[in-house]
mmCIF file of C-alpha atoms in Angstrom:
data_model
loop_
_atom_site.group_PDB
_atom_site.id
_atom_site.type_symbol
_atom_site.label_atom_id
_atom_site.label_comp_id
_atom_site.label_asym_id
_atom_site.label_seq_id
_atom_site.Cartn_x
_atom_site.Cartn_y
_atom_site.Cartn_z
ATOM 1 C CA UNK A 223 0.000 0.000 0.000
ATOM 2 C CA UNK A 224 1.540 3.486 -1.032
ATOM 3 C CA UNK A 225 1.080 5.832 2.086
ATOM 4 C CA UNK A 226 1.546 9.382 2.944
ATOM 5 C CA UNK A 227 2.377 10.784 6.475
ATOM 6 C CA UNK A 228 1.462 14.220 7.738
ATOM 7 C CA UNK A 229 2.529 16.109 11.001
ATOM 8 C CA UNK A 230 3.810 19.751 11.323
ATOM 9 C CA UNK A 231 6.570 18.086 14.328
ATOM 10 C CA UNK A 232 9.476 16.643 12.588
ATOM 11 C CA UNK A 233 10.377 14.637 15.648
ATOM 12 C CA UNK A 234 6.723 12.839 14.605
ATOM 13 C CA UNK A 235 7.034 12.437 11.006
ATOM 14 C CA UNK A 236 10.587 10.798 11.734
ATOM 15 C CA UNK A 237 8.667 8.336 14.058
ATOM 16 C CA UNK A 238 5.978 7.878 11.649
ATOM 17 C CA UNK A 239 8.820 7.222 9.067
ATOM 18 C CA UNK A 240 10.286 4.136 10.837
ATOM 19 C CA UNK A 241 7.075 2.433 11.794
ATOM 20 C CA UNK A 242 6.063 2.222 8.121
ATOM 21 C CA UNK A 243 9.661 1.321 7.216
ATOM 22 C CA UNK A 244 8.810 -1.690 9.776
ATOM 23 C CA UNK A 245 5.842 -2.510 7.842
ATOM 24 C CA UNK A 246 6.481 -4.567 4.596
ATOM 25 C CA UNK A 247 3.172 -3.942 2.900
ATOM 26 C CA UNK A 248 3.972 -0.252 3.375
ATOM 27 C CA UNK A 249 5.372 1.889 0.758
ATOM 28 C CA UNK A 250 6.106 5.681 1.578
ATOM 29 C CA UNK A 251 5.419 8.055 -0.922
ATOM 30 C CA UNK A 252 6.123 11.098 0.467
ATOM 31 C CA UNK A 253 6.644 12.572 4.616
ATOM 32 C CA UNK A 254 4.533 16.026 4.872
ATOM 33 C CA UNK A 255 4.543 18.916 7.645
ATOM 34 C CA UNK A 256 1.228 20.300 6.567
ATOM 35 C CA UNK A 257 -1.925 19.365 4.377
ATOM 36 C CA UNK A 258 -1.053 21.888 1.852
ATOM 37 C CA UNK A 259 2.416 19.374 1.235
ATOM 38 C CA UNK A 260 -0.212 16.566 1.356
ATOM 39 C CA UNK A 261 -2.714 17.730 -1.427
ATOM 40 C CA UNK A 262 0.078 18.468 -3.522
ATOM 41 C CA UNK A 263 1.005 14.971 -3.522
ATOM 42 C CA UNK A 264 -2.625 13.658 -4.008
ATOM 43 C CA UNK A 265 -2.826 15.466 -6.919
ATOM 44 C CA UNK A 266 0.076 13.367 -8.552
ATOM 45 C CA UNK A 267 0.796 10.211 -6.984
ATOM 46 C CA UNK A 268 -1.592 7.089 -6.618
ATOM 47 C CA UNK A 269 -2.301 6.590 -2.789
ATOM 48 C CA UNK A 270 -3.527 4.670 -1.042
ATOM 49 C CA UNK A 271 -3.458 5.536 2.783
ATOM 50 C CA UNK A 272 -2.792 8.708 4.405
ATOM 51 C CA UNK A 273 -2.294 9.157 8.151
ATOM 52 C CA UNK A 274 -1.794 12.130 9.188
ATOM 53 C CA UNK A 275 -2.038 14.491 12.380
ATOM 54 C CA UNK A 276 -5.214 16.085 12.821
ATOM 55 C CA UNK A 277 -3.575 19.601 14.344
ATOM 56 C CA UNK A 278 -1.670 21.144 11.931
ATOM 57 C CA UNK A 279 -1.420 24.798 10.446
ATOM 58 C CA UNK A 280 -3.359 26.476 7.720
ATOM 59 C CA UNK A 281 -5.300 22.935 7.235
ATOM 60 C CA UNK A 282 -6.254 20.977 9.902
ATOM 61 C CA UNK A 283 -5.852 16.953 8.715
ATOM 62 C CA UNK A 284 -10.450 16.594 9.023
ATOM 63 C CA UNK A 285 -10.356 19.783 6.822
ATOM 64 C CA UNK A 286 -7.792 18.650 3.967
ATOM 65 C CA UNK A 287 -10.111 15.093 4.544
ATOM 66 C CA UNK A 288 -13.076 17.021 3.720
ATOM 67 C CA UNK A 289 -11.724 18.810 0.567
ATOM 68 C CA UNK A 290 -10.673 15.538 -0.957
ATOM 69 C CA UNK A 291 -13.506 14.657 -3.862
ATOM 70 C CA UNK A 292 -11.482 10.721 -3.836
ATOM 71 C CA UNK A 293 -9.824 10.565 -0.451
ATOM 72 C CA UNK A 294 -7.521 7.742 0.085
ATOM 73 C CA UNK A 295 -8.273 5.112 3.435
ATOM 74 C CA UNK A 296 -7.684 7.704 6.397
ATOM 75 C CA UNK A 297 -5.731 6.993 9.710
ATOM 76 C CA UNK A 298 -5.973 10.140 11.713
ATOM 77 C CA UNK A 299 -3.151 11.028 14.515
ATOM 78 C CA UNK A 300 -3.910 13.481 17.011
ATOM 79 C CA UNK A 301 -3.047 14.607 20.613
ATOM 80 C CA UNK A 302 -6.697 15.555 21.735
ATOM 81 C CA UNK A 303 -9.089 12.934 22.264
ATOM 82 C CA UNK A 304 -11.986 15.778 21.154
ATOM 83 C CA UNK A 305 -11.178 15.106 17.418
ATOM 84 C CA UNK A 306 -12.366 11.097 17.790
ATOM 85 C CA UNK A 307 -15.465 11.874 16.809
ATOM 86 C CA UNK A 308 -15.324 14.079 13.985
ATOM 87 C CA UNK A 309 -12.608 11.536 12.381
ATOM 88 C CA UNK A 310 -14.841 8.625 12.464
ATOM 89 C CA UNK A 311 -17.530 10.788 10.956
ATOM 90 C CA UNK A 312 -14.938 11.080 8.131
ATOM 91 C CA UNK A 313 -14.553 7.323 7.710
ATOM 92 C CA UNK A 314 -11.375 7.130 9.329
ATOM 93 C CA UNK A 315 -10.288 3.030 9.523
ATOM 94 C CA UNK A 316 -8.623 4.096 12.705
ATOM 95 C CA UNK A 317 -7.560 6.637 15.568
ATOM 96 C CA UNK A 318 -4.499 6.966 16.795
ATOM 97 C CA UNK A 319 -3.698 9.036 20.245
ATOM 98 C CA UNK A 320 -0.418 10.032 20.803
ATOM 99 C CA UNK A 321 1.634 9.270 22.002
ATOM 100 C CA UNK A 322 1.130 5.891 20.629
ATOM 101 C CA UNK A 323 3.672 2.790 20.131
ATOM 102 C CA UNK A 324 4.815 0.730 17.320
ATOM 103 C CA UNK A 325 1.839 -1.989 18.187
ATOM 104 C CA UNK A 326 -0.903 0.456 17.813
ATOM 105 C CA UNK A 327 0.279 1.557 14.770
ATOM 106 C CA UNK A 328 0.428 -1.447 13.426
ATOM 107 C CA UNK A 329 -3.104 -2.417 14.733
ATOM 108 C CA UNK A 330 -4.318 0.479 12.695
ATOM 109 C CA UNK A 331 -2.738 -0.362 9.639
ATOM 110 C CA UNK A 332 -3.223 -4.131 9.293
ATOM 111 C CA UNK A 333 -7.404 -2.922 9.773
ATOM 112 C CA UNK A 334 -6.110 -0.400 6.761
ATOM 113 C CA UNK A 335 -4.895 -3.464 4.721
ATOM 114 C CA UNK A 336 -7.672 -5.569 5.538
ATOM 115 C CA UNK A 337 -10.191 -3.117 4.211
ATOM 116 C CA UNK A 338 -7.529 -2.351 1.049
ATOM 117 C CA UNK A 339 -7.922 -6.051 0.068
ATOM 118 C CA UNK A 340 -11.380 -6.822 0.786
ATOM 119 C CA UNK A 341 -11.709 -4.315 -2.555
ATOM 120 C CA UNK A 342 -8.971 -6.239 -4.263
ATOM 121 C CA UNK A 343 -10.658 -9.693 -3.753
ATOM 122 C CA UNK A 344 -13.863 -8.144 -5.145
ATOM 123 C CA UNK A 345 -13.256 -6.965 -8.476
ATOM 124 C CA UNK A 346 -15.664 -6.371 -11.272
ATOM 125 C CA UNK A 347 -13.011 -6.942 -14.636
ATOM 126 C CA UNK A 348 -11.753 -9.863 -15.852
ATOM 127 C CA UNK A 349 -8.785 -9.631 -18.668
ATOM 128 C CA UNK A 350 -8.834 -11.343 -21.759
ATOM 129 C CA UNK A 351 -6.445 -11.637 -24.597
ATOM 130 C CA UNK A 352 -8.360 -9.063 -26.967
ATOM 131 C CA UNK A 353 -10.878 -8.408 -24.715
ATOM 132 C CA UNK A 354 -12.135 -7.378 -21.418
ATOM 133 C CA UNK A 355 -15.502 -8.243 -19.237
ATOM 134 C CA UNK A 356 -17.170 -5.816 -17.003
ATOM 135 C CA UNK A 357 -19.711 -6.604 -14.820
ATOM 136 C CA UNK A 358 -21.958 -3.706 -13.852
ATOM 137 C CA UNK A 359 -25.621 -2.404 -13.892
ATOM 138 C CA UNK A 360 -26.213 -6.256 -13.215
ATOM 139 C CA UNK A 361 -25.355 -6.743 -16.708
ATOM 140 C CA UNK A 362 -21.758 -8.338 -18.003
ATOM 141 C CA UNK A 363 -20.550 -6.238 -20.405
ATOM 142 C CA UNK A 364 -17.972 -7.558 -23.191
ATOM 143 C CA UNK A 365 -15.645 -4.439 -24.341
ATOM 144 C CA UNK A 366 -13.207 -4.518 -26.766
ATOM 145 C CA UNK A 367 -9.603 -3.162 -25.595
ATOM 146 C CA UNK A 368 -9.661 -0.626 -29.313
ATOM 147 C CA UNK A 369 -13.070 0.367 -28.265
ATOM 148 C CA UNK A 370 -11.573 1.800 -25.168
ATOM 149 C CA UNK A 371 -10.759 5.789 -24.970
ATOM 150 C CA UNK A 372 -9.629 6.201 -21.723
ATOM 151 C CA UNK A 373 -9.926 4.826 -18.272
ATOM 152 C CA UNK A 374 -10.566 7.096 -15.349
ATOM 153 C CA UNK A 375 -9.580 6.223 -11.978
ATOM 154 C CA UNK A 376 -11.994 6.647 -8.956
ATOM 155 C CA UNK A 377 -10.399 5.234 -5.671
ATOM 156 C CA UNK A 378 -11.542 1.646 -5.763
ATOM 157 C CA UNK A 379 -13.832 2.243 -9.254
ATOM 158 C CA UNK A 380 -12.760 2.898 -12.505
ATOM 159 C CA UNK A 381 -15.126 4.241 -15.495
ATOM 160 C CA UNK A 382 -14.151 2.730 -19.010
ATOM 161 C CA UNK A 383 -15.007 5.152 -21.327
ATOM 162 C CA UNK A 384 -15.912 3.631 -24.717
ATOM 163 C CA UNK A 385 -18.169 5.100 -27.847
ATOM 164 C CA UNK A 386 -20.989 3.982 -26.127
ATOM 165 C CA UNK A 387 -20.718 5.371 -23.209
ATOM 166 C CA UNK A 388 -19.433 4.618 -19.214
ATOM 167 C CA UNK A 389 -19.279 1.170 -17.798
ATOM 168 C CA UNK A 390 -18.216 1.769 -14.029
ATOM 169 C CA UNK A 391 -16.794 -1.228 -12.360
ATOM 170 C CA UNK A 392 -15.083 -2.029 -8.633
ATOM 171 C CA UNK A 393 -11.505 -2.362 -9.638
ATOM 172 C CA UNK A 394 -8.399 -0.713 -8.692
ATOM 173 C CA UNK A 395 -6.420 1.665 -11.533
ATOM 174 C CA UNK A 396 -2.922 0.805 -11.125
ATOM 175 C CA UNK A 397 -4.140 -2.989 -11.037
ATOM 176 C CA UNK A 398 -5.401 -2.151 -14.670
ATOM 177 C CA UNK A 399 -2.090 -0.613 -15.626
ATOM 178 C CA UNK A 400 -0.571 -3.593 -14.913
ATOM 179 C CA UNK A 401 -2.383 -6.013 -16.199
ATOM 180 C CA UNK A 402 -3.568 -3.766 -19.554
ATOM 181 C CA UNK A 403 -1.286 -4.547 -22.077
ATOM 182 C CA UNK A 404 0.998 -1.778 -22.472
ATOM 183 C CA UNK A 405 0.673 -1.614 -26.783
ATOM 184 C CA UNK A 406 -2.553 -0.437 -26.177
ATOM 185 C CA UNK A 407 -2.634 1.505 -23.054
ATOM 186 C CA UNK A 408 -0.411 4.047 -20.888
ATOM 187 C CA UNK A 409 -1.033 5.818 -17.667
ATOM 188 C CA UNK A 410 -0.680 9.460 -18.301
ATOM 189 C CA UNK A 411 -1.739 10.672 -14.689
ATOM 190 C CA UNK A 412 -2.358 9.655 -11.293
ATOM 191 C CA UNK A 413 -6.360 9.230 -12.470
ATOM 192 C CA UNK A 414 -6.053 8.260 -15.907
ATOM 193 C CA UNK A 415 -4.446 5.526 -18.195
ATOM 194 C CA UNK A 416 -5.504 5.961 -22.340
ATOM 195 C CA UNK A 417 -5.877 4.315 -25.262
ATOM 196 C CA UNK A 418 -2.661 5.213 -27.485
ATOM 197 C CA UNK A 419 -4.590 4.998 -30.864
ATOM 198 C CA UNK A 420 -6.900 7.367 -29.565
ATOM 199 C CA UNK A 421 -4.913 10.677 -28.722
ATOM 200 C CA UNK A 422 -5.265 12.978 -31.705
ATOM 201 C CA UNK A 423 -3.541 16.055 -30.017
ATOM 202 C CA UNK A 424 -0.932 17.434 -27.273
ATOM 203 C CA UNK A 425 -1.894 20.909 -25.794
ATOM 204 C CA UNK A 426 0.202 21.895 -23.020
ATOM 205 C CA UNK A 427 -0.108 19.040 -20.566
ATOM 206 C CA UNK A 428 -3.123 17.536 -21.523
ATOM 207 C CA UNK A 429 -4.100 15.304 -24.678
ATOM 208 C CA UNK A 430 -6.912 15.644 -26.514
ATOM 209 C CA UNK A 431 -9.264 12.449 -27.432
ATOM 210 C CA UNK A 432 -12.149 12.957 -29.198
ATOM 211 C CA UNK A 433 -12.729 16.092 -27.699
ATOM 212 C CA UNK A 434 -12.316 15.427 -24.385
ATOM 213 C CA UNK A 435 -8.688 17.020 -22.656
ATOM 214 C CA UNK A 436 -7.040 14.426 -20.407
ATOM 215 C CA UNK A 437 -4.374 16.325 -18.144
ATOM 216 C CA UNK A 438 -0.905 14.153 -17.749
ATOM 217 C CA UNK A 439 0.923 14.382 -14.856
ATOM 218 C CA UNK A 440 4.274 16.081 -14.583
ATOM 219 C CA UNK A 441 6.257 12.382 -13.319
ATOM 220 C CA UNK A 442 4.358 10.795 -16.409
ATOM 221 C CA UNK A 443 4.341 13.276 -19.337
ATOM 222 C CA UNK A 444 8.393 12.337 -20.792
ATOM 223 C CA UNK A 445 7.285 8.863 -21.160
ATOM 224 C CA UNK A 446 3.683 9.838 -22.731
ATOM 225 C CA UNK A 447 5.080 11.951 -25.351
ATOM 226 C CA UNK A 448 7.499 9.300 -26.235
ATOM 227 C CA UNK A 449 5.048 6.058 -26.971
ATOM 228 C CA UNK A 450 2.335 8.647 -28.204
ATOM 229 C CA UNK A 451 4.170 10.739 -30.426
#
């Protein structure tokens, strides 16, 4: 699981630092002191857990929460028991009050994984050679990988978007990109992965298919223009 930490203390980023370092299902993405740091990231990384301190300057942790249209799974940190409430009502998977020791953390973040592949187990694609199979709208949909435009990522949904319109399915978007096969397909941003076949322009940094302007991400756009173009 790609994580982010968040706490305006550096002495409690470090700690958070070396508990997920412990953890080998953890991956850390980036270490933040504030939720300004934190947004920045979510706009161009994948992520898939963020704990971070509730407390914090110009953004409290429930606030930057609360602004997030696609949050990732939430672990809130905190030093005042007053904030349980509010981050449960935000879905949190856990609570932590610090201080709080290696054992806790790792209670929160095996519930964290548990809930992470519960949505993994139950996915709605199945990937054929030429082909792929979505089931949604209790129907099972057979869809062509050419027929494909793009793919947008929603947290644990993606929407295929095809000529005939959006199929919306329980699956995971960097499990699509890689499984997809990469002649067809690239991921051009944290939210997207499109067809190749189908870009007809580059404006800036976003690509234009069929009228519709995908935005590529700064980490992604050398390796777009190359296989596009």
């Amino acid at each position: 699981m790609r994580c982010i930490v968040a706490d305006d203390e550096q002495l409690a980023r470090a700690l958070m630092e070396s508990y997920v370092a412990k953890v080998p299902f953890l991956e850390l993405v980036a270490s933040c002191k504030n939720g300004i740091e934190v947004n920045e990231v979510l706009q161009n990384e994948e992520v898939d857990l963020l704990i971070t301190d509730i407390q914090m300057p110009e953004l409290l942790g429930t606030d930057l929460v609360k602004s997030l249209s696609n949050p990732p799974l939430i672990i809130f940190t905190t030093a005042y028991k007053d904030y349980a409430i509010e981050g449960f009502e935000l879905n949190a998977i856990d609570y932590l009050l610090k201080p709080f020791a290696f054992e806790r953390f790792l209670t929160a973040v095996n519930k964290a994984k548990e809930h992470f592949d519960s949505h993994q187990e139950h996915q709605d694609v199945s990937l054929k050679k030429d082909y792929l199979t979505i089931k949604a709208d209790h129907k099972l949909y057979k869809v062509l990988y050419t027929d494909i435009k793009f793919i947008e990522g929603q947290r644990e949904y993606v929407s295929f978007h095809t000529p005939n319109g959006r199929i919306t399915a329980l699956l995971s978007l960097k499990k699509l990109e890689e499984d997809l096969p990469s002649s067809i397909f690239i991921r051009c941003h944290k939210s997207y992965i499109i067809n190749k076949q189908m870009v007809s322009t580059l404006e800036g940094n976003a690509l234009v298919i069929q009228d519709k302007s995908i935005p590529i991400g700064q980490s992604y756009k050398e390796k777009v223009v190359k296989e596009v173009f």
